[in-house]
Amino acid sequence: MSTTSNPSKRDGSNADAAVAKPSRRTFLKGSAATTAGLVVGFHVPFFNKQAMAQGIAAAPISPEVNAWVVVQPNDKVIIRIARSEMGQGTLTGLAQMVAEELECDWEKVSTEYPTPGQNLARQRVWGDFSTGGSRGIRGSQDNVRKGGATARMMLVQAAADEWKVPVAECSASKSVITHGPSKRTTTYGKVANAAAKLTPPTDVKFKDPKDWTLIGKRLARLDTVEKTTGKQIYGMDLKLPGMLNAAVKDAPVFGSKVKSVDDTAVLKRPGVKKVLRVGDTAVAVVADTWWRAKTALDALKIEWEDGPNAKASSASFAEVLKAGLDAKDAVVGHSVGDARAAIAASARKIEAVYSYPHQNHVCMETMNATVKWTPDKCEVWVPTQNGEAALAATAEAAGLPPAKCEVYKIHLGGGFGRRGATDFIRQAVAIAKQMPGTPVKMIWSREEDMAQGRFHPVTQCKMVAGLDDKGEITGLSMRISGQSILAYVAPQNIRDGRDPVMFQGLNAPGPEASIGYTFPTFLVDHAMRNPHVPAGFWRGVNLNQNAIYLESFLDEIAHATNQDPLALRRKLMSKHPKHLAVLNAVAEKVGYDKPAPAGVFRGLAQTMGFGSYVAACAEVSVSKEGVLKIHRIVAATDCGNAVNPQQIEAQVEGSFVYGLGAALYQECTVKDGRIEQTNFADYPSLKLAEMPKVETVILASGGFWGGVGEPTIAVAAPAVLNAIFAATGKRIRDLPLKNHSLKT
């Protein structure tokens, strides 16, 4: 398989030597097909690379058994990964899990993506292709381990059959099978053909965690070398024979349409092939290079019919959300007792209103897709977080049945939830459909990417606590007023007006996004208020603002009642041992029982989301001039089973880069119905010099599989905000921090 078609294959193939007409079948098969071997992969034969490069079918080389593992005669192992790699390390982590059960030589492991078309054709043998919600590992661990274990059992059985000995006398380690009594050995590659002919076992048992040799180890990532050498192919790098390039501009006001286009001058420009309408709302220029397409698009005279949203603004949104804080049409997410009555009867009441802005994903690689459409077939090469959704969107936009479409996944230059959407894929297909038989690569400019995001939802939250005469909490209520992601991306999942995603980190005790405190009475409800700016899943999703609201307000209560913030939390967490364990781990690591360095102040936060328990303590200083320095963040994570501690540490650090950049600088504002921010100049990210020292504590209590990429992002901002209050006495209740003066 060429690198162009399969960027995770490490075979030195030339990215420009793309397959002329890769079929769904041949695309998936080429990389492992140079010689015979076991394929724990498909029920259709492999084809060799030469035939694939010529776009023709060749004689089958070897049979295939099931979905996950390819073993070549030279003992190289190719592991198929259905989830998407976007820098988070899922590819390596899942490969570790397969290799653990396979008992193969890790030094000979490489990976490749299957396609969603093959998954559909084979009754979804790989299961879910979606990579989001920190589900890459936890959502696949059972399937991939079973795939590895099944392959191992078949390989060992094949060796035992060849030696005519009981299989119980044989064992495997690092791709070598040994017959205990005779000490005879063979390798996986030598018995691969025989193993491929066996019936897969039905009784498959996993290794005991105490026997793991790869899971839990700090193994180097499989994709690092190609990324550092520049060999890795991303969507924007892709080249296909005869390919043209497209730049596109959609209506800057969501809900508006194209009124007219004057392309007279643009069509005379060198390299420009066509100016196209894309639906009712967008215009594209197709040219021989993307830059020519983009500059021609910039020169195009487009008149927009702005529609009803042209007067909308962030200020008008804020008024709508404010009204929702006291509205009667709220839906309950979680309640214990009668919180309103308890608060009304309390000796003292504390109240605060918080808010959280729209934010863009700002993936380093902007949205792009390459599409080849004919009346009989539509193929898409795209960095996507959801291969199956991409296939469905392709089929719908192409006007073809899914069986006549295919999506070839490419490594993502950042995802953060944005590439789980399919709007840009539909757009690329609509463009290519007007250029039949010609591959067209569509790339969004950074400005288009900023204007056409699927944004972090905007919300406000009213927090109210009732206290008795001793300062103890009698009731706590949270009214969230704001945007529902599901209302935009999956309205069918809203039941009786309730969006369950709104309540992340606030749910009743359980395995997913549960609250870590017990209050005598408690109420959290949601008044749904949806502006015209579309919402989407943004790394950490609603756990981000919910953790800010709850953790900052608990800090307010602690200071208002002269309690230590850690002591108050511990008192409320006695029935939540895993939440408490990560908080205690942070306190111990940071040395909370000892004074912070002179001029340095601490802030705490904890939450539970995406199946994992997390906590953080931030150490900050604020100069008299109001300059904030975040010196250090200690973070603890309990994700149950820790597949690769090195990757967990990297994800914690990366989540803080993302979360702190958002907290300090990033907000998308709306004026005249359109997003005002256009590029990194007015939507900056955290700089290297601003990055604090991060110390990660991995508890890994075992017994469950939690997510890693998203949970810790939610504790970065509240920990820093609480530390800022300790340093300055200023309570920041709306972000980003750039809008506030910390000068004392």
XYZ file of C-alpha atoms in Angstrom:
744
model
C 0.000 0.000 0.000
C 1.451 3.372 -0.880
C 2.121 5.962 1.763
C -0.344 8.182 -0.042
C -3.125 5.722 0.582
C -1.950 4.581 3.996
C 0.157 7.101 5.883
C 0.786 4.833 8.875
C 2.611 2.213 6.814
C 6.356 2.454 7.362
C 7.663 0.857 4.171
C 9.497 3.749 2.547
C 6.996 4.044 -0.290
C 6.873 7.282 -2.252
C 3.922 9.478 -1.389
C 3.797 10.844 -4.922
C 3.576 7.390 -6.440
C -0.118 7.273 -5.734
C -2.373 4.526 -6.908
C -4.067 5.498 -10.132
C -7.406 3.862 -9.400
C -7.331 2.300 -5.939
C -10.448 0.266 -5.350
C -11.887 -0.212 -1.879
C -10.487 -3.716 -1.926
C -7.009 -3.053 -3.266
C -6.488 0.078 -1.182
C -6.712 -1.940 1.978
C -4.641 -4.849 0.892
C -1.402 -3.751 -0.717
C 0.954 -3.107 2.159
C 1.027 -6.639 3.535
C 0.873 -8.455 0.266
C 4.405 -8.715 -1.064
C 4.657 -12.335 0.060
C 2.486 -14.949 1.673
C 1.559 -14.688 5.344
C -1.141 -14.873 7.963
C -3.647 -12.092 7.807
C -5.856 -11.875 10.806
C -7.795 -9.439 8.733
C -10.247 -10.026 5.914
C -12.326 -12.671 4.243
C -11.080 -11.519 0.850
C -7.611 -12.059 -0.610
C -4.668 -9.677 -0.602
C -3.278 -8.256 -3.794
C 0.352 -7.465 -4.497
C 1.758 -3.958 -4.716
C 2.675 -4.132 -8.373
C -0.860 -5.021 -9.368
C -2.237 -2.410 -7.038
C -0.005 0.299 -8.518
C -1.307 -0.629 -11.959
C -4.867 -0.431 -10.729
C -5.659 -4.045 -11.627
C -6.550 -7.112 -9.643
C -3.960 -9.874 -9.346
C -4.114 -13.449 -8.214
C -4.689 -13.759 -4.491
C -1.501 -14.266 -2.507
C -2.755 -15.581 0.826
C -6.043 -16.212 2.611
C -7.229 -14.013 5.450
C -8.646 -14.893 8.825
C -9.928 -11.963 10.910
C -9.652 -8.265 11.370
C -6.613 -7.112 13.298
C -3.252 -8.720 12.528
C -1.087 -9.424 9.493
C 1.979 -11.638 9.981
C 4.487 -11.695 7.146
C 7.010 -14.497 6.463
C 9.831 -12.284 7.794
C 7.915 -12.052 11.099
C 6.928 -8.439 10.582
C 3.526 -7.738 12.094
C 1.078 -5.212 10.698
C -1.677 -4.236 13.096
C -4.834 -2.662 11.746
C -6.137 0.284 13.772
C -9.711 1.447 13.181
C -9.404 4.579 15.309
C -7.825 7.789 14.015
C -4.404 9.111 14.971
C -4.308 12.871 15.518
C -1.295 13.225 17.752
C -2.863 11.669 20.841
C -1.041 8.327 20.530
C -4.052 6.064 20.065
C -2.360 4.276 17.191
C 0.565 3.192 19.373
C -1.580 2.442 22.409
C -3.946 0.163 20.516
C -1.035 -1.539 18.782
C 0.472 -2.208 22.229
C -2.722 -3.900 23.307
C -2.899 -6.120 20.233
C 0.780 -6.983 20.496
C 0.404 -7.779 24.204
C -2.110 -10.519 23.520
C -0.404 -11.581 20.287
C 2.936 -12.068 22.064
C 4.770 -10.665 19.072
C 8.081 -8.864 18.724
C 7.294 -5.180 19.286
C 10.355 -4.146 17.279
C 8.729 -5.607 14.166
C 5.313 -3.967 14.550
C 3.833 -1.411 12.154
C 0.261 -0.228 11.649
C -2.274 0.646 8.978
C -5.857 1.834 8.767
C -8.692 -0.329 7.498
C -11.380 1.603 5.661
C -14.956 2.297 6.757
C -16.161 0.845 3.453
C -14.590 -2.489 4.300
C -16.019 -2.223 7.800
C -19.500 -1.715 6.387
C -19.090 -4.531 3.868
C -17.999 -6.902 6.621
C -20.810 -6.162 9.084
C -18.676 -3.688 11.065
C -16.061 -6.249 12.056
C -13.853 -3.471 13.516
C -16.750 -1.894 15.363
C -16.850 1.846 15.932
C -14.509 4.001 13.815
C -15.222 7.180 15.776
C -12.261 8.699 17.626
C -13.527 11.215 20.157
C -14.657 11.477 23.727
C -11.300 9.982 24.756
C -12.645 6.627 23.577
C -9.745 5.567 21.357
C -8.366 3.093 23.886
C -11.303 2.476 26.183
C -13.778 1.940 23.344
C -11.573 -0.540 21.486
C -9.666 -2.395 24.171
C -11.877 -5.480 24.202
C -11.951 -5.914 20.425
C -8.268 -5.322 19.806
C -7.094 -7.555 22.632
C -9.370 -10.312 21.395
C -7.935 -9.885 17.909
C -4.403 -10.280 19.184
C -5.230 -13.221 21.433
C -7.117 -15.019 18.659
C -4.203 -14.656 16.256
C -1.757 -15.939 18.857
C -3.853 -19.008 19.558
C -4.101 -19.797 15.853
C -0.365 -19.389 15.298
C 0.471 -21.610 18.250
C -2.085 -24.178 17.093
C -0.513 -24.215 13.635
C 2.925 -24.903 15.122
C 1.544 -27.662 17.348
C -0.176 -29.280 14.384
C 3.064 -29.198 12.394
C 4.984 -30.819 15.249
C 2.080 -33.164 16.031
C 2.162 -32.262 19.709
C -0.535 -31.041 22.119
C -1.051 -27.313 21.850
C -0.904 -27.082 25.654
C 2.803 -27.963 25.441
C 3.516 -24.908 23.282
C 3.969 -21.263 24.188
C 4.713 -18.019 22.382
C 6.910 -15.031 23.130
C 8.220 -12.257 20.871
C 6.929 -13.972 17.713
C 8.690 -17.254 18.569
C 6.717 -20.416 19.346
C 8.403 -22.990 21.594
C 7.513 -26.616 22.263
C 8.362 -27.023 25.935
C 9.357 -30.714 26.156
C 11.494 -30.808 22.978
C 12.654 -27.168 23.009
C 11.855 -26.937 19.304
C 11.089 -23.444 18.057
C 9.570 -21.782 15.040
C 8.507 -18.251 14.195
C 5.163 -16.693 13.469
C 6.104 -16.015 9.880
C 6.889 -19.689 9.204
C 3.502 -20.957 10.363
C 1.420 -18.063 9.087
C 0.027 -19.844 6.035
C -1.019 -22.870 8.057
C -2.551 -20.713 10.757
C -4.590 -18.839 8.183
C -6.402 -22.062 7.288
C -7.566 -22.759 10.838
C -10.972 -21.998 12.259
C -10.649 -19.143 14.752
C -11.198 -20.254 18.356
C -14.383 -19.191 20.088
C -13.078 -19.413 23.645
C -10.563 -16.581 23.857
C -9.108 -15.591 27.211
C -7.088 -12.467 27.918
C -3.787 -12.387 29.762
C -3.871 -11.563 33.447
C -2.784 -7.939 33.953
C 0.028 -9.139 36.210
C 1.527 -10.873 33.177
C 1.476 -7.834 30.897
C 4.829 -7.054 29.304
C 3.782 -4.281 26.902
C 0.650 -2.716 28.393
C 1.786 -0.307 31.061
C 5.228 0.212 29.527
C 6.707 3.505 28.312
C 7.140 2.457 24.684
C 8.156 4.917 21.995
C 5.399 5.923 19.614
C 5.272 4.201 16.256
C 4.648 7.419 14.324
C 7.374 9.632 15.775
C 10.139 8.971 13.250
C 8.050 9.683 10.167
C 6.661 12.847 11.733
C 10.080 14.182 12.668
C 11.634 13.356 9.293
C 8.749 14.856 7.328
C 7.860 11.555 5.724
C 4.418 11.462 7.327
C 1.683 12.333 4.860
C -1.200 14.520 6.014
C -4.285 15.421 4.042
C -2.801 18.679 2.808
C 0.269 16.785 1.501
C -1.687 14.288 -0.570
C -0.998 14.088 -4.296
C -2.933 12.071 -6.868
C -2.359 11.899 -10.615
C -4.176 14.668 -12.476
C -5.279 16.321 -9.248
C -6.663 19.850 -9.158
C -7.008 22.110 -6.134
C -9.960 23.992 -4.712
C -10.349 26.938 -2.366
C -13.783 27.661 -0.978
C -15.627 30.460 0.757
C -18.871 29.860 2.593
C -21.324 32.499 3.759
C -19.676 34.440 6.606
C -23.036 34.651 8.382
C -24.421 31.237 9.263
C -27.795 30.801 7.606
C -27.034 33.193 4.746
C -26.800 32.421 1.019
C -24.919 33.436 -2.099
C -26.815 36.159 -3.935
C -24.550 36.644 -6.954
C -21.037 35.922 -8.233
C -19.071 37.858 -10.839
C -16.319 35.534 -12.072
C -15.490 37.301 -15.341
C -12.024 38.500 -14.374
C -11.141 35.498 -12.246
C -11.700 32.961 -15.035
C -8.989 34.702 -17.066
C -6.345 34.082 -14.403
C -3.545 31.548 -15.096
C -4.349 28.030 -13.876
C -7.970 28.737 -12.966
C -10.243 25.964 -14.261
C -13.688 26.717 -12.875
C -15.674 28.857 -10.479
C -18.364 26.750 -8.842
C -21.422 27.274 -6.684
C -21.361 24.865 -3.763
C -24.911 24.481 -2.592
C -26.750 27.672 -1.756
C -24.161 29.089 0.593
C -20.638 28.734 -0.834
C -18.421 29.452 -3.830
C -15.268 27.566 -4.839
C -12.459 28.195 -7.291
C -10.739 25.176 -8.846
C -7.218 25.674 -10.205
C -4.014 23.812 -10.916
C -2.496 24.929 -7.584
C -4.160 25.797 -4.316
C -2.511 29.205 -4.122
C -3.882 30.148 -7.518
C -7.288 28.931 -6.425
C -7.080 30.848 -3.165
C -5.910 34.164 -4.615
C -8.523 33.923 -7.349
C -11.181 33.291 -4.703
C -10.014 36.366 -2.796
C -10.461 38.424 -5.976
C -13.887 37.005 -6.723
C -16.809 39.399 -6.435
C -19.398 37.675 -4.243
C -22.583 39.279 -2.988
C -24.233 37.642 0.014
C -27.872 37.542 1.008
C -27.304 37.837 4.741
C -30.645 36.622 6.026
C -32.106 36.877 9.540
C -28.850 36.440 11.514
C -26.944 39.423 10.118
C -27.610 41.552 13.207
C -26.700 38.937 15.808
C -23.831 39.638 18.198
C -22.119 38.216 21.250
C -23.836 40.907 23.296
C -27.276 39.842 22.091
C -26.412 36.204 22.830
C -25.362 37.174 26.348
C -28.716 38.808 27.038
C -30.564 35.691 25.919
C -28.382 33.511 28.147
C -28.816 35.863 31.081
C -32.596 35.607 30.793
C -32.261 31.817 30.799
C -30.651 31.852 34.232
C -34.056 32.521 35.817
C -36.355 31.005 33.198
C -38.860 28.289 34.060
C -38.210 26.075 31.028
C -35.173 24.258 32.433
C -34.559 20.503 32.296
C -33.098 18.752 35.334
C -29.811 16.913 34.927
C -29.214 15.708 38.484
C -30.993 16.427 41.737
C -30.797 15.338 45.364
C -33.567 16.459 47.693
C -35.140 19.892 47.375
C -32.174 22.231 46.910
C -34.260 25.332 46.256
C -36.212 24.898 49.473
C -33.053 24.199 51.467
C -31.353 27.287 50.081
C -34.392 29.462 50.735
C -34.465 28.316 54.367
C -30.722 28.705 54.916
C -29.156 31.200 57.283
C -26.880 32.556 54.564
C -26.792 32.480 50.781
C -23.865 32.822 48.355
C -24.521 33.479 44.681
C -22.321 33.968 41.608
C -22.769 33.982 37.831
C -20.105 32.531 35.544
C -19.836 32.396 31.766
C -17.854 30.647 29.049
C -17.342 31.870 25.451
C -17.407 30.385 21.981
C -14.028 28.934 21.015
C -12.540 27.532 17.812
C -10.581 24.277 17.572
C -7.714 25.895 15.599
C -6.274 22.598 14.382
C -2.818 23.230 12.962
C -3.939 21.513 9.756
C -7.020 23.307 8.451
C -9.999 21.358 7.129
C -9.318 19.551 3.862
C -10.339 16.546 1.789
C -9.445 15.104 -1.606
C -12.275 13.627 -3.639
C -12.605 11.766 -6.920
C -16.205 11.451 -8.121
C -17.608 9.513 -11.059
C -21.204 8.450 -11.699
C -20.265 4.981 -10.442
C -17.904 5.667 -7.551
C -16.829 8.311 -5.080
C -13.524 8.095 -3.208
C -12.442 10.453 -0.446
C -9.011 10.829 1.147
C -9.487 12.733 4.369
C -8.141 13.270 7.885
C -11.271 12.387 9.844
C -12.095 11.468 13.413
C -15.079 9.424 12.313
C -14.551 7.224 9.280
C -18.060 5.808 9.284
C -19.717 9.230 9.530
C -17.398 10.403 6.756
C -18.528 7.487 4.572
C -22.200 8.223 5.234
C -21.704 11.914 4.450
C -19.789 11.027 1.290
C -22.548 8.756 0.042
C -25.238 11.336 0.710
C -23.320 14.180 -0.933
C -22.227 12.001 -3.849
C -25.724 10.736 -4.569
C -24.439 7.162 -4.492
C -25.058 4.172 -2.247
C -22.402 3.635 0.456
C -21.236 0.456 -1.296
C -20.071 2.627 -4.198
C -18.148 5.008 -1.958
C -14.972 4.735 0.069
C -13.105 6.869 2.571
C -9.362 6.492 3.036
C -8.288 7.835 6.401
C -5.119 9.894 6.744
C -3.340 10.985 9.914
C -4.857 14.167 11.303
C -2.911 17.363 11.868
C -4.988 17.955 14.996
C -8.595 17.036 15.620
C -9.844 18.149 19.065
C -13.395 17.189 18.033
C -13.546 19.368 14.909
C -12.784 16.544 12.509
C -15.616 14.463 13.908
C -17.927 16.723 11.900
C -18.523 16.116 8.192
C -19.441 19.551 6.837
C -16.116 19.999 5.070
C -16.300 16.498 3.584
C -19.729 17.151 2.113
C -18.419 20.389 0.687
C -15.418 18.691 -0.936
C -17.639 16.025 -2.485
C -20.011 18.684 -3.836
C -17.060 20.393 -5.535
C -15.610 17.196 -7.008
C -19.037 16.149 -8.253
C -18.878 19.125 -10.600
C -15.493 17.924 -11.903
C -16.290 14.276 -12.806
C -13.340 11.900 -12.999
C -10.828 14.450 -11.693
C -9.361 14.253 -8.185
C -9.870 17.604 -6.457
C -8.150 18.547 -3.221
C -10.090 21.145 -1.244
C -8.241 23.077 1.470
C -9.734 25.706 3.741
C -7.693 28.819 4.405
C -7.073 29.640 8.055
C -9.571 32.479 7.731
C -12.216 30.098 6.404
C -11.406 27.641 9.157
C -11.956 30.354 11.771
C -15.187 31.587 10.191
C -16.758 28.176 9.605
C -15.975 26.374 12.844
C -18.171 24.127 14.913
C -17.561 26.071 18.079
C -17.273 25.278 21.746
C -20.766 26.129 23.062
C -21.397 29.414 24.845
C -23.016 29.181 28.296
C -23.689 31.053 31.509
C -24.210 29.479 34.908
C -25.814 30.787 38.087
C -24.377 29.121 41.192
C -26.281 29.429 44.476
C -25.354 27.884 47.817
C -27.250 27.862 51.082
C -25.252 27.789 54.337
C -26.323 27.127 57.894
C -25.215 29.256 60.834
C -21.996 27.232 61.101
C -21.084 27.821 57.460
C -21.943 24.290 56.342
C -23.560 23.824 52.944
C -27.256 22.970 53.129
C -27.966 23.091 49.424
C -26.294 23.858 46.101
C -27.954 24.724 42.815
C -26.524 25.201 39.322
C -28.581 26.716 36.520
C -26.803 26.388 33.182
C -28.183 28.576 30.423
C -26.759 28.015 27.009
C -26.010 26.151 23.891
C -26.594 22.448 23.320
C -24.082 20.583 21.178
C -26.478 17.730 20.536
C -29.080 20.169 19.228
C -26.696 20.752 16.322
C -24.934 17.429 15.788
C -27.416 14.790 16.979
C -30.835 16.239 17.826
C -32.299 12.729 17.832
C -30.371 12.092 21.072
C -32.219 14.829 22.941
C -35.041 13.324 24.964
C -37.793 15.494 26.434
C -35.615 18.550 25.885
C -32.699 17.058 27.820
C -29.181 17.094 26.395
C -27.246 14.655 28.630
C -23.895 16.006 27.421
C -24.640 19.311 29.165
C -24.136 17.712 32.581
C -20.643 16.258 32.192
C -18.899 16.128 35.546
C -22.205 16.749 37.361
C -23.918 13.383 36.961
C -25.001 11.104 39.771
C -22.290 8.692 40.992
C -21.375 6.245 38.260
C -18.730 5.308 35.701
C -19.048 8.380 33.471
C -18.632 12.088 34.297
C -20.005 11.874 37.835
C -19.816 14.586 40.457
C -17.227 14.065 43.178
C -19.080 15.673 46.053
C -22.040 14.850 48.254
C -24.272 17.799 49.183
C -27.288 17.544 51.505
C -29.374 18.838 48.602
C -28.292 19.491 45.045
C -29.810 20.606 41.753
C -28.332 21.159 38.322
C -30.612 22.055 35.424
C -30.277 23.474 31.920
C -32.186 26.145 30.060
C -31.361 25.436 26.410
C -30.598 28.572 24.427
C -29.142 28.055 20.950
C -27.692 30.951 18.954
C -27.197 30.691 15.199
C -23.467 29.911 15.595
C -23.149 26.114 15.308
C -21.753 24.196 18.261
C -19.486 21.178 18.121
C -17.480 18.836 20.313
C -14.377 20.735 21.462
C -11.669 18.922 23.418
C -13.055 18.366 26.917
C -16.554 19.341 25.730
C -18.856 20.557 28.531
C -16.626 19.203 31.270
C -14.499 22.318 30.680
C -16.956 24.960 31.809
C -18.765 22.717 34.287
C -15.506 22.153 36.176
C -14.824 25.900 36.177
C -18.294 26.661 37.492
C -18.292 24.078 40.276
C -14.631 24.179 41.317
C -14.409 27.961 41.310
C -17.641 28.304 43.268
C -16.507 25.777 45.872
C -13.382 27.885 46.230
C -15.638 30.912 46.771
C -17.534 29.037 49.480
C -14.293 27.971 51.159
C -12.967 31.510 51.358
C -16.361 32.948 52.375
C -16.563 30.496 55.283
C -12.866 30.671 56.255
C -12.216 27.073 55.307
C -9.176 25.701 53.561
C -10.183 24.803 49.966
C -8.617 21.354 50.271
C -10.234 20.654 53.628
C -13.668 21.665 52.346
C -13.333 19.397 49.349
C -12.158 16.465 51.428
C -15.153 16.874 53.718
C -17.538 16.758 50.759
C -15.738 13.808 49.079
C -15.888 11.149 51.780
C -18.253 9.035 49.679
C -16.223 9.482 46.490
C -12.965 7.611 47.098
C -11.562 7.727 43.573
C -12.200 11.450 43.243
C -10.593 11.931 46.634
C -7.606 9.760 45.759
C -6.515 11.928 42.823
C -7.019 15.099 44.857
C -4.954 13.690 47.713
C -2.259 12.580 45.269
C -2.002 16.125 43.932
C -1.880 17.623 47.422
C 0.884 15.234 48.455
C 2.946 15.800 45.310
C 2.704 19.581 45.460
C 3.456 19.658 49.183
C 0.157 21.313 50.059
C 0.789 20.942 53.792
C 3.811 23.231 53.462
C 3.836 26.901 52.475
C 4.284 27.683 48.796
C 7.420 29.576 47.744
C 7.370 33.293 48.515
C 5.036 35.157 46.196
C 3.525 31.933 44.830
C -0.105 30.961 45.423
C -2.002 27.720 44.901
C -5.343 26.730 43.464
C -7.071 23.335 43.348
C -9.564 21.625 41.077
C -10.830 18.108 40.477
C -13.409 16.432 38.269
C -14.369 13.155 36.639
C -15.020 12.747 32.942
C -14.512 10.399 30.013
C -14.210 7.508 32.449
C -11.255 8.969 34.391
C -10.683 10.812 37.652
C -8.420 13.871 37.545
C -7.209 16.665 39.796
C -4.740 19.537 39.604
C -2.983 22.085 41.744
C -1.650 25.207 40.055
C 1.072 27.430 41.478
C 1.020 31.008 40.152
C 2.345 34.449 40.872
C 0.947 37.828 39.838
C 3.182 40.881 39.736
C 2.077 44.331 40.915
C 1.684 45.216 37.258
C -0.783 42.349 36.884
C 1.476 39.967 34.955
C 0.468 36.363 35.543
C 3.034 33.589 35.638
C 1.930 29.981 35.963
C 4.945 28.306 37.512
C 3.808 24.751 37.985
C 0.813 22.454 37.685
C 0.726 19.104 39.409
C -1.885 16.820 37.884
C -3.118 13.403 38.921
C -4.990 10.976 36.685
C -6.642 7.675 37.474
C -7.621 6.105 34.162
C -7.871 2.604 35.573
C -5.447 0.769 33.303
C -2.554 2.878 32.043
C -1.546 1.540 28.619
C 1.463 3.792 28.010
C 2.534 6.115 30.847
C 4.705 8.174 28.513
C 1.728 8.935 26.301
C -0.436 9.727 29.311
C 2.094 12.293 30.492
C 2.238 13.796 27.009
C -1.538 14.002 26.854
C -1.772 15.701 30.246
C 0.841 18.247 29.196
C -0.822 18.754 25.819
C -4.232 19.206 27.413
C -2.819 21.974 29.593
C -1.366 23.727 26.556
C -4.796 23.602 24.960
C -6.773 24.443 28.086
C -4.547 27.244 29.302
C -4.389 28.841 25.856
C -8.180 28.863 25.837
C -8.391 30.232 29.383
C -5.865 32.997 28.854
C -6.584 34.204 25.336
C -9.189 32.473 23.227
C -12.733 33.609 22.575
C -14.731 33.847 19.387
C -16.950 36.904 19.317
C -19.776 37.654 16.930
C -20.543 40.972 15.283
C -23.094 41.493 12.521
C -23.779 37.768 12.561
C -20.217 36.680 11.776
C -17.178 35.521 13.714
C -14.780 38.422 14.216
C -11.546 36.462 14.749
C -9.725 35.524 11.535
C -6.308 34.058 12.385
C -3.749 33.516 15.145
C -3.085 37.263 15.298
C -6.438 37.796 17.006
C -6.889 34.244 18.311
C -3.520 33.432 19.925
C -2.410 30.162 21.471
C -0.215 29.576 24.517
C 3.454 30.315 23.833
C 6.287 28.037 24.845
C 7.643 30.608 27.313
C 4.260 30.699 29.068
C 4.019 26.946 29.571
C 4.300 25.931 33.219
C 6.214 22.969 34.516
C 3.805 20.008 34.545
C 4.203 17.096 36.917
C 1.929 14.154 36.204
C 0.916 11.562 38.764
C -0.586 8.384 37.289
C -2.575 6.408 39.829
C -3.807 3.608 37.526
C -5.927 1.855 40.140
C -6.913 -0.823 37.623
C -10.193 -2.527 36.924
C -11.505 -0.073 34.309
C -10.448 1.737 31.146
C -10.695 5.505 31.277
C -9.881 8.192 28.757
C -6.800 10.388 28.858
C -6.823 13.041 26.130
C -9.640 15.184 27.480
C -10.263 14.865 31.248
C -7.306 16.885 32.540
C -7.981 19.859 30.274
C -10.988 20.602 32.485
C -8.982 21.124 35.687
C -6.330 23.435 34.202
C -8.426 26.614 34.079
C -10.210 26.346 37.464
C -6.973 25.475 39.269
C -5.322 28.575 37.787
C -8.369 30.786 38.452
C -8.467 29.696 42.075
C -4.736 30.366 42.416
C -5.224 33.833 40.911
C -7.832 34.597 43.558
C -5.438 33.451 46.265
C -2.793 35.762 44.806
C -4.906 38.831 44.100
C -8.284 38.547 45.795
C -9.852 38.937 42.341
C -12.453 36.382 41.337
C -12.521 35.813 37.578
C -15.894 34.440 36.520
C -15.700 34.804 32.754
C -12.978 33.924 30.268
C -10.593 34.597 28.646
C -8.269 36.185 31.164
C -7.000 38.678 28.590
C -10.230 40.632 29.208
C -9.327 41.209 32.874
C -6.746 43.280 34.691
C -4.918 41.472 37.477
C -3.088 44.600 38.572
C -3.271 45.064 42.332
